[in-house]
Amino acid sequence: MEEKSKGGPKRGLWKAEEDMVLKNYVETHGEGNWATVSKRSGLKRGGKSCRLRWKNYLRPNIKRGEMSKEEEDLIIRMHNLLGNRWSLIAGRLPGRTDNEVKNYWNTHLNKKTCTLLGKRKSIDHSTTQHIADHHNNSNTIDQNQDGPIISSPKTTMEFDQGSMDLDDEKKMKQVMQEEEIIDGYTDNAWMERAVQCFNYDYYDDYQLGTPFMMRMDLNSSSLAFDEQPFTPCLDSFLLFDSFGSGSDVGTQSFLP
DNA sequence: AATAGAGGCAACCGCATATCC
DNA sequence: CGGATATGCGGTTGCCTCTAT
């Protein structure tokens, strides 16, 4: 990176002194107002550059060094679900930045997953679309003694009563009623709609070639998930229940 | 030892979105 | 409400380092 600073802001790699100035400045004045940071701190950098440097390298709790196996695994799964939504993926990895995740993907994982996938490089929604087309039904929601059941053209899903409270149930009902018809049934929209009420995340698994759900522990900085595959129903379907303690708490069953 | 090529990664760019006035 | 400005995000670039020849 050359430093073509003639008149404009300085560019290129950051020096230790610049880092120190920026760090001191932000610690004193707080984040934000990046456009004025250069003037007020004496740095000859643009606001964007300052923001990026702080965000990716200087702010507290940045984790450097090699990705753990768990982190790598999560990146792969999240990428399969979200695509190149690096900031979202990084949000699940404490101390990691979107830039780092992106670079790691591009340099390490992209090749790896391509190798694993062989021909199947992207999510194949054709199967679910086919099923949706075939059934062409709307979603329904019902209640039995064990808990509510959400029925879709693809699946019937039972939620154990113990796994959610009344608020969750209300919320789910409301959402599902509002979304009586999901647009075109593409991209597993129904499933995403359902799981969002329960703090589940929904993934396509690049290795199995199947979607699955994962319970995310939002309060934990760890990568807490516990994959216990249920019997797949429909060739493209597989759900994981992943309650950290007591994986038998939630039950899902599936009907074609 | 010198050089070329590949890989890794920090930083930049442009666009989208959010916020302010 | 609309324009201006700030911030966030993902794609891309290009420098640096490592490795093979």
PDB file of N, CA, C and O in Angstrom, chain A residues 187-226:
ATOM      1  N   ASP A 187     -36.306 -20.410  -0.474  1.00  0.00           N
ATOM      2  CA  ASP A 187     -35.278 -20.205   0.537  1.00  0.00           C
ATOM      3  C   ASP A 187     -35.693 -20.652   1.936  1.00  0.00           C
ATOM      4  O   ASP A 187     -35.315 -20.082   2.927  1.00  0.00           O
ATOM      5  N   ASN A 188     -36.478 -21.680   1.985  1.00  0.00           N
ATOM      6  CA  ASN A 188     -36.880 -22.225   3.280  1.00  0.00           C
ATOM      7  C   ASN A 188     -37.493 -21.156   4.177  1.00  0.00           C
ATOM      8  O   ASN A 188     -37.284 -21.122   5.377  1.00  0.00           O
ATOM      9  N   ALA A 189     -38.273 -20.293   3.552  1.00  0.00           N
ATOM     10  CA  ALA A 189     -38.799 -19.145   4.275  1.00  0.00           C
ATOM     11  C   ALA A 189     -39.662 -19.558   5.464  1.00  0.00           C
ATOM     12  O   ALA A 189     -39.591 -18.942   6.525  1.00  0.00           O
ATOM     13  N   TRP A 190     -40.440 -20.579   5.235  1.00  0.00           N
ATOM     14  CA  TRP A 190     -41.309 -20.967   6.334  1.00  0.00           C
ATOM     15  C   TRP A 190     -40.508 -21.345   7.573  1.00  0.00           C
ATOM     16  O   TRP A 190     -40.786 -20.933   8.687  1.00  0.00           O
ATOM     17  N   MET A 191     -39.519 -22.125   7.352  1.00  0.00           N
ATOM     18  CA  MET A 191     -38.730 -22.617   8.469  1.00  0.00           C
ATOM     19  C   MET A 191     -38.035 -21.475   9.204  1.00  0.00           C
ATOM     20  O   MET A 191     -38.019 -21.420  10.434  1.00  0.00           O
ATOM     21  N   GLU A 192     -37.501 -20.574   8.421  1.00  0.00           N
ATOM     22  CA  GLU A 192     -36.831 -19.447   9.058  1.00  0.00           C
ATOM     23  C   GLU A 192     -37.819 -18.649   9.901  1.00  0.00           C
ATOM     24  O   GLU A 192     -37.512 -18.197  10.982  1.00  0.00           O
ATOM     25  N   ARG A 193     -38.999 -18.506   9.323  1.00  0.00           N
ATOM     26  CA  ARG A 193     -40.040 -17.760  10.037  1.00  0.00           C
ATOM     27  C   ARG A 193     -40.368 -18.449  11.354  1.00  0.00           C
ATOM     28  O   ARG A 193     -40.547 -17.816  12.394  1.00  0.00           O
ATOM     29  N   ALA A 194     -40.461 -19.735  11.317  1.00  0.00           N
ATOM     30  CA  ALA A 194     -40.832 -20.460  12.524  1.00  0.00           C
ATOM     31  C   ALA A 194     -39.733 -20.422  13.569  1.00  0.00           C
ATOM     32  O   ALA A 194     -39.987 -20.146  14.735  1.00  0.00           O
ATOM     33  N   VAL A 195     -38.542 -20.670  13.148  1.00  0.00           N
ATOM     34  CA  VAL A 195     -37.469 -20.806  14.127  1.00  0.00           C
ATOM     35  C   VAL A 195     -37.078 -19.483  14.753  1.00  0.00           C
ATOM     36  O   VAL A 195     -36.549 -19.448  15.848  1.00  0.00           O
ATOM     37  N   GLN A 196     -37.374 -18.386  14.059  1.00  0.00           N
ATOM     38  CA  GLN A 196     -36.934 -17.114  14.619  1.00  0.00           C
ATOM     39  C   GLN A 196     -37.634 -16.797  15.937  1.00  0.00           C
ATOM     40  O   GLN A 196     -37.143 -16.027  16.740  1.00  0.00           O
ATOM     41  N   CYS A 197     -38.782 -17.438  16.149  1.00  0.00           N
ATOM     42  CA  CYS A 197     -39.506 -17.216  17.387  1.00  0.00           C
ATOM     43  C   CYS A 197     -38.876 -17.952  18.555  1.00  0.00           C
ATOM     44  O   CYS A 197     -39.201 -17.700  19.694  1.00  0.00           O
ATOM     45  N   PHE A 198     -38.025 -18.865  18.267  1.00  0.00           N
ATOM     46  CA  PHE A 198     -37.522 -19.728  19.328  1.00  0.00           C
ATOM     47  C   PHE A 198     -36.033 -19.642  19.520  1.00  0.00           C
ATOM     48  O   PHE A 198     -35.420 -20.525  20.075  1.00  0.00           O
ATOM     49  N   ASN A 199     -35.482 -18.585  19.008  1.00  0.00           N
ATOM     50  CA  ASN A 199     -34.059 -18.414  19.204  1.00  0.00           C
ATOM     51  C   ASN A 199     -33.286 -19.563  18.577  1.00  0.00           C
ATOM     52  O   ASN A 199     -32.247 -19.985  19.078  1.00  0.00           O
ATOM     53  N   TYR A 200     -33.840 -20.094  17.532  1.00  0.00           N
ATOM     54  CA  TYR A 200     -33.111 -21.078  16.771  1.00  0.00           C
ATOM     55  C   TYR A 200     -32.481 -20.388  15.566  1.00  0.00           C
ATOM     56  O   TYR A 200     -33.009 -19.415  15.056  1.00  0.00           O
ATOM     57  N   ASP A 201     -31.425 -20.920  15.116  1.00  0.00           N
ATOM     58  CA  ASP A 201     -30.930 -20.511  13.818  1.00  0.00           C
ATOM     59  C   ASP A 201     -31.062 -21.693  12.876  1.00  0.00           C
ATOM     60  O   ASP A 201     -31.048 -22.839  13.287  1.00  0.00           O
ATOM     61  N   TYR A 202     -31.162 -21.363  11.661  1.00  0.00           N
ATOM     62  CA  TYR A 202     -31.467 -22.390  10.673  1.00  0.00           C
ATOM     63  C   TYR A 202     -30.367 -22.435   9.631  1.00  0.00           C
ATOM     64  O   TYR A 202     -29.916 -21.436   9.128  1.00  0.00           O
ATOM     65  N   TYR A 203     -29.900 -23.602   9.397  1.00  0.00           N
ATOM     66  CA  TYR A 203     -28.730 -23.738   8.541  1.00  0.00           C
ATOM     67  C   TYR A 203     -28.954 -24.772   7.445  1.00  0.00           C
ATOM     68  O   TYR A 203     -29.706 -25.712   7.605  1.00  0.00           O
ATOM     69  N   ASP A 204     -28.237 -24.585   6.399  1.00  0.00           N
ATOM     70  CA  ASP A 204     -28.054 -25.675   5.458  1.00  0.00           C
ATOM     71  C   ASP A 204     -26.690 -26.268   5.746  1.00  0.00           C
ATOM     72  O   ASP A 204     -25.720 -25.547   5.905  1.00  0.00           O
ATOM     73  N   ASP A 205     -26.626 -27.538   5.813  1.00  0.00           N
ATOM     74  CA  ASP A 205     -25.358 -28.167   6.141  1.00  0.00           C
ATOM     75  C   ASP A 205     -24.656 -28.571   4.863  1.00  0.00           C
ATOM     76  O   ASP A 205     -25.138 -29.389   4.095  1.00  0.00           O
ATOM     77  N   TYR A 206     -23.497 -28.006   4.659  1.00  0.00           N
ATOM     78  CA  TYR A 206     -22.807 -28.239   3.397  1.00  0.00           C
ATOM     79  C   TYR A 206     -22.309 -29.666   3.285  1.00  0.00           C
ATOM     80  O   TYR A 206     -22.124 -30.194   2.203  1.00  0.00           O
ATOM     81  N   GLN A 207     -22.072 -30.284   4.443  1.00  0.00           N
ATOM     82  CA  GLN A 207     -21.537 -31.636   4.383  1.00  0.00           C
ATOM     83  C   GLN A 207     -22.639 -32.649   4.129  1.00  0.00           C
ATOM     84  O   GLN A 207     -22.497 -33.574   3.349  1.00  0.00           O
ATOM     85  N   LEU A 208     -23.755 -32.442   4.835  1.00  0.00           N
ATOM     86  CA  LEU A 208     -24.844 -33.393   4.676  1.00  0.00           C
ATOM     87  C   LEU A 208     -25.716 -33.046   3.482  1.00  0.00           C
ATOM     88  O   LEU A 208     -26.460 -33.879   2.998  1.00  0.00           O
ATOM     89  N   GLY A 209     -25.620 -31.819   3.062  1.00  0.00           N
ATOM     90  CA  GLY A 209     -26.495 -31.382   1.992  1.00  0.00           C
ATOM     91  C   GLY A 209     -27.916 -31.226   2.470  1.00  0.00           C
ATOM     92  O   GLY A 209     -28.862 -31.353   1.723  1.00  0.00           O
ATOM     93  N   THR A 210     -28.064 -30.950   3.754  1.00  0.00           N
ATOM     94  CA  THR A 210     -29.390 -30.867   4.324  1.00  0.00           C
ATOM     95  C   THR A 210     -29.502 -29.662   5.226  1.00  0.00           C
ATOM     96  O   THR A 210     -28.524 -29.250   5.833  1.00  0.00           O
ATOM     97  N   PRO A 211     -30.701 -29.109   5.350  1.00  0.00           N
ATOM     98  CA  PRO A 211     -30.894 -28.046   6.314  1.00  0.00           C
ATOM     99  C   PRO A 211     -30.958 -28.627   7.721  1.00  0.00           C
ATOM    100  O   PRO A 211     -31.311 -29.779   7.909  1.00  0.00           O
ATOM    101  N   PHE A 212     -30.663 -27.816   8.689  1.00  0.00           N
ATOM    102  CA  PHE A 212     -30.868 -28.212  10.068  1.00  0.00           C
ATOM    103  C   PHE A 212     -31.034 -26.972  10.911  1.00  0.00           C
ATOM    104  O   PHE A 212     -30.787 -25.861  10.457  1.00  0.00           O
ATOM    105  N   MET A 213     -31.487 -27.174  12.112  1.00  0.00           N
ATOM    106  CA  MET A 213     -31.660 -26.038  13.004  1.00  0.00           C
ATOM    107  C   MET A 213     -30.692 -26.148  14.159  1.00  0.00           C
ATOM    108  O   MET A 213     -30.345 -27.228  14.594  1.00  0.00           O
ATOM    109  N   MET A 214     -30.318 -25.006  14.634  1.00  0.00           N
ATOM    110  CA  MET A 214     -29.383 -24.993  15.745  1.00  0.00           C
ATOM    111  C   MET A 214     -29.864 -23.995  16.778  1.00  0.00           C
ATOM    112  O   MET A 214     -30.216 -22.879  16.448  1.00  0.00           O
ATOM    113  N   ARG A 215     -29.916 -24.408  18.000  1.00  0.00           N
ATOM    114  CA  ARG A 215     -30.297 -23.491  19.069  1.00  0.00           C
ATOM    115  C   ARG A 215     -29.075 -22.658  19.435  1.00  0.00           C
ATOM    116  O   ARG A 215     -28.040 -23.177  19.768  1.00  0.00           O
ATOM    117  N   MET A 216     -29.229 -21.368  19.323  1.00  0.00           N
ATOM    118  CA  MET A 216     -28.097 -20.508  19.636  1.00  0.00           C
ATOM    119  C   MET A 216     -28.257 -19.961  21.035  1.00  0.00           C
ATOM    120  O   MET A 216     -29.309 -19.464  21.408  1.00  0.00           O
ATOM    121  N   ASP A 217     -27.209 -20.032  21.795  1.00  0.00           N
ATOM    122  CA  ASP A 217     -27.218 -19.444  23.122  1.00  0.00           C
ATOM    123  C   ASP A 217     -26.689 -18.023  23.035  1.00  0.00           C
ATOM    124  O   ASP A 217     -25.500 -17.774  23.047  1.00  0.00           O
ATOM    125  N   LEU A 218     -27.614 -17.096  22.929  1.00  0.00           N
ATOM    126  CA  LEU A 218     -27.212 -15.716  22.693  1.00  0.00           C
ATOM    127  C   LEU A 218     -26.501 -15.094  23.880  1.00  0.00           C
ATOM    128  O   LEU A 218     -25.786 -14.121  23.746  1.00  0.00           O
ATOM    129  N   ASN A 219     -26.733 -15.648  25.064  1.00  0.00           N
ATOM    130  CA  ASN A 219     -26.108 -15.057  26.235  1.00  0.00           C
ATOM    131  C   ASN A 219     -24.710 -15.591  26.476  1.00  0.00           C
ATOM    132  O   ASN A 219     -24.018 -15.162  27.368  1.00  0.00           O
ATOM    133  N   SER A 220     -24.327 -16.539  25.696  1.00  0.00           N
ATOM    134  CA  SER A 220     -23.026 -17.146  25.931  1.00  0.00           C
ATOM    135  C   SER A 220     -22.045 -16.707  24.872  1.00  0.00           C
ATOM    136  O   SER A 220     -22.358 -16.584  23.710  1.00  0.00           O
ATOM    137  N   SER A 221     -20.860 -16.457  25.309  1.00  0.00           N
ATOM    138  CA  SER A 221     -19.844 -16.096  24.338  1.00  0.00           C
ATOM    139  C   SER A 221     -19.192 -17.342  23.767  1.00  0.00           C
ATOM    140  O   SER A 221     -18.401 -17.275  22.852  1.00  0.00           O
ATOM    141  N   SER A 222     -19.528 -18.449  24.336  1.00  0.00           N
ATOM    142  CA  SER A 222     -18.940 -19.676  23.809  1.00  0.00           C
ATOM    143  C   SER A 222     -19.711 -20.128  22.584  1.00  0.00           C
ATOM    144  O   SER A 222     -20.758 -19.604  22.252  1.00  0.00           O
ATOM    145  N   LEU A 223     -19.173 -21.076  21.932  1.00  0.00           N
ATOM    146  CA  LEU A 223     -19.832 -21.586  20.732  1.00  0.00           C
ATOM    147  C   LEU A 223     -20.645 -22.802  21.130  1.00  0.00           C
ATOM    148  O   LEU A 223     -20.362 -23.916  20.748  1.00  0.00           O
ATOM    149  N   ALA A 224     -21.619 -22.545  21.982  1.00  0.00           N
ATOM    150  CA  ALA A 224     -22.336 -23.655  22.587  1.00  0.00           C
ATOM    151  C   ALA A 224     -23.368 -24.220  21.643  1.00  0.00           C
ATOM    152  O   ALA A 224     -24.395 -23.617  21.406  1.00  0.00           O
ATOM    153  N   PHE A 225     -23.072 -25.319  21.085  1.00  0.00           N
ATOM    154  CA  PHE A 225     -24.130 -26.041  20.413  1.00  0.00           C
ATOM    155  C   PHE A 225     -23.853 -27.518  20.506  1.00  0.00           C
ATOM    156  O   PHE A 225     -22.736 -27.957  20.656  1.00  0.00           O
ATOM    157  N   ASP A 226     -24.877 -28.239  20.451  1.00  0.00           N
ATOM    158  CA  ASP A 226     -24.794 -29.652  20.737  1.00  0.00           C
ATOM    159  C   ASP A 226     -25.603 -30.354  19.674  1.00  0.00           C
ATOM    160  O   ASP A 226     -26.806 -30.395  19.706  1.00  0.00           O
TER     161      ASP A 226
END
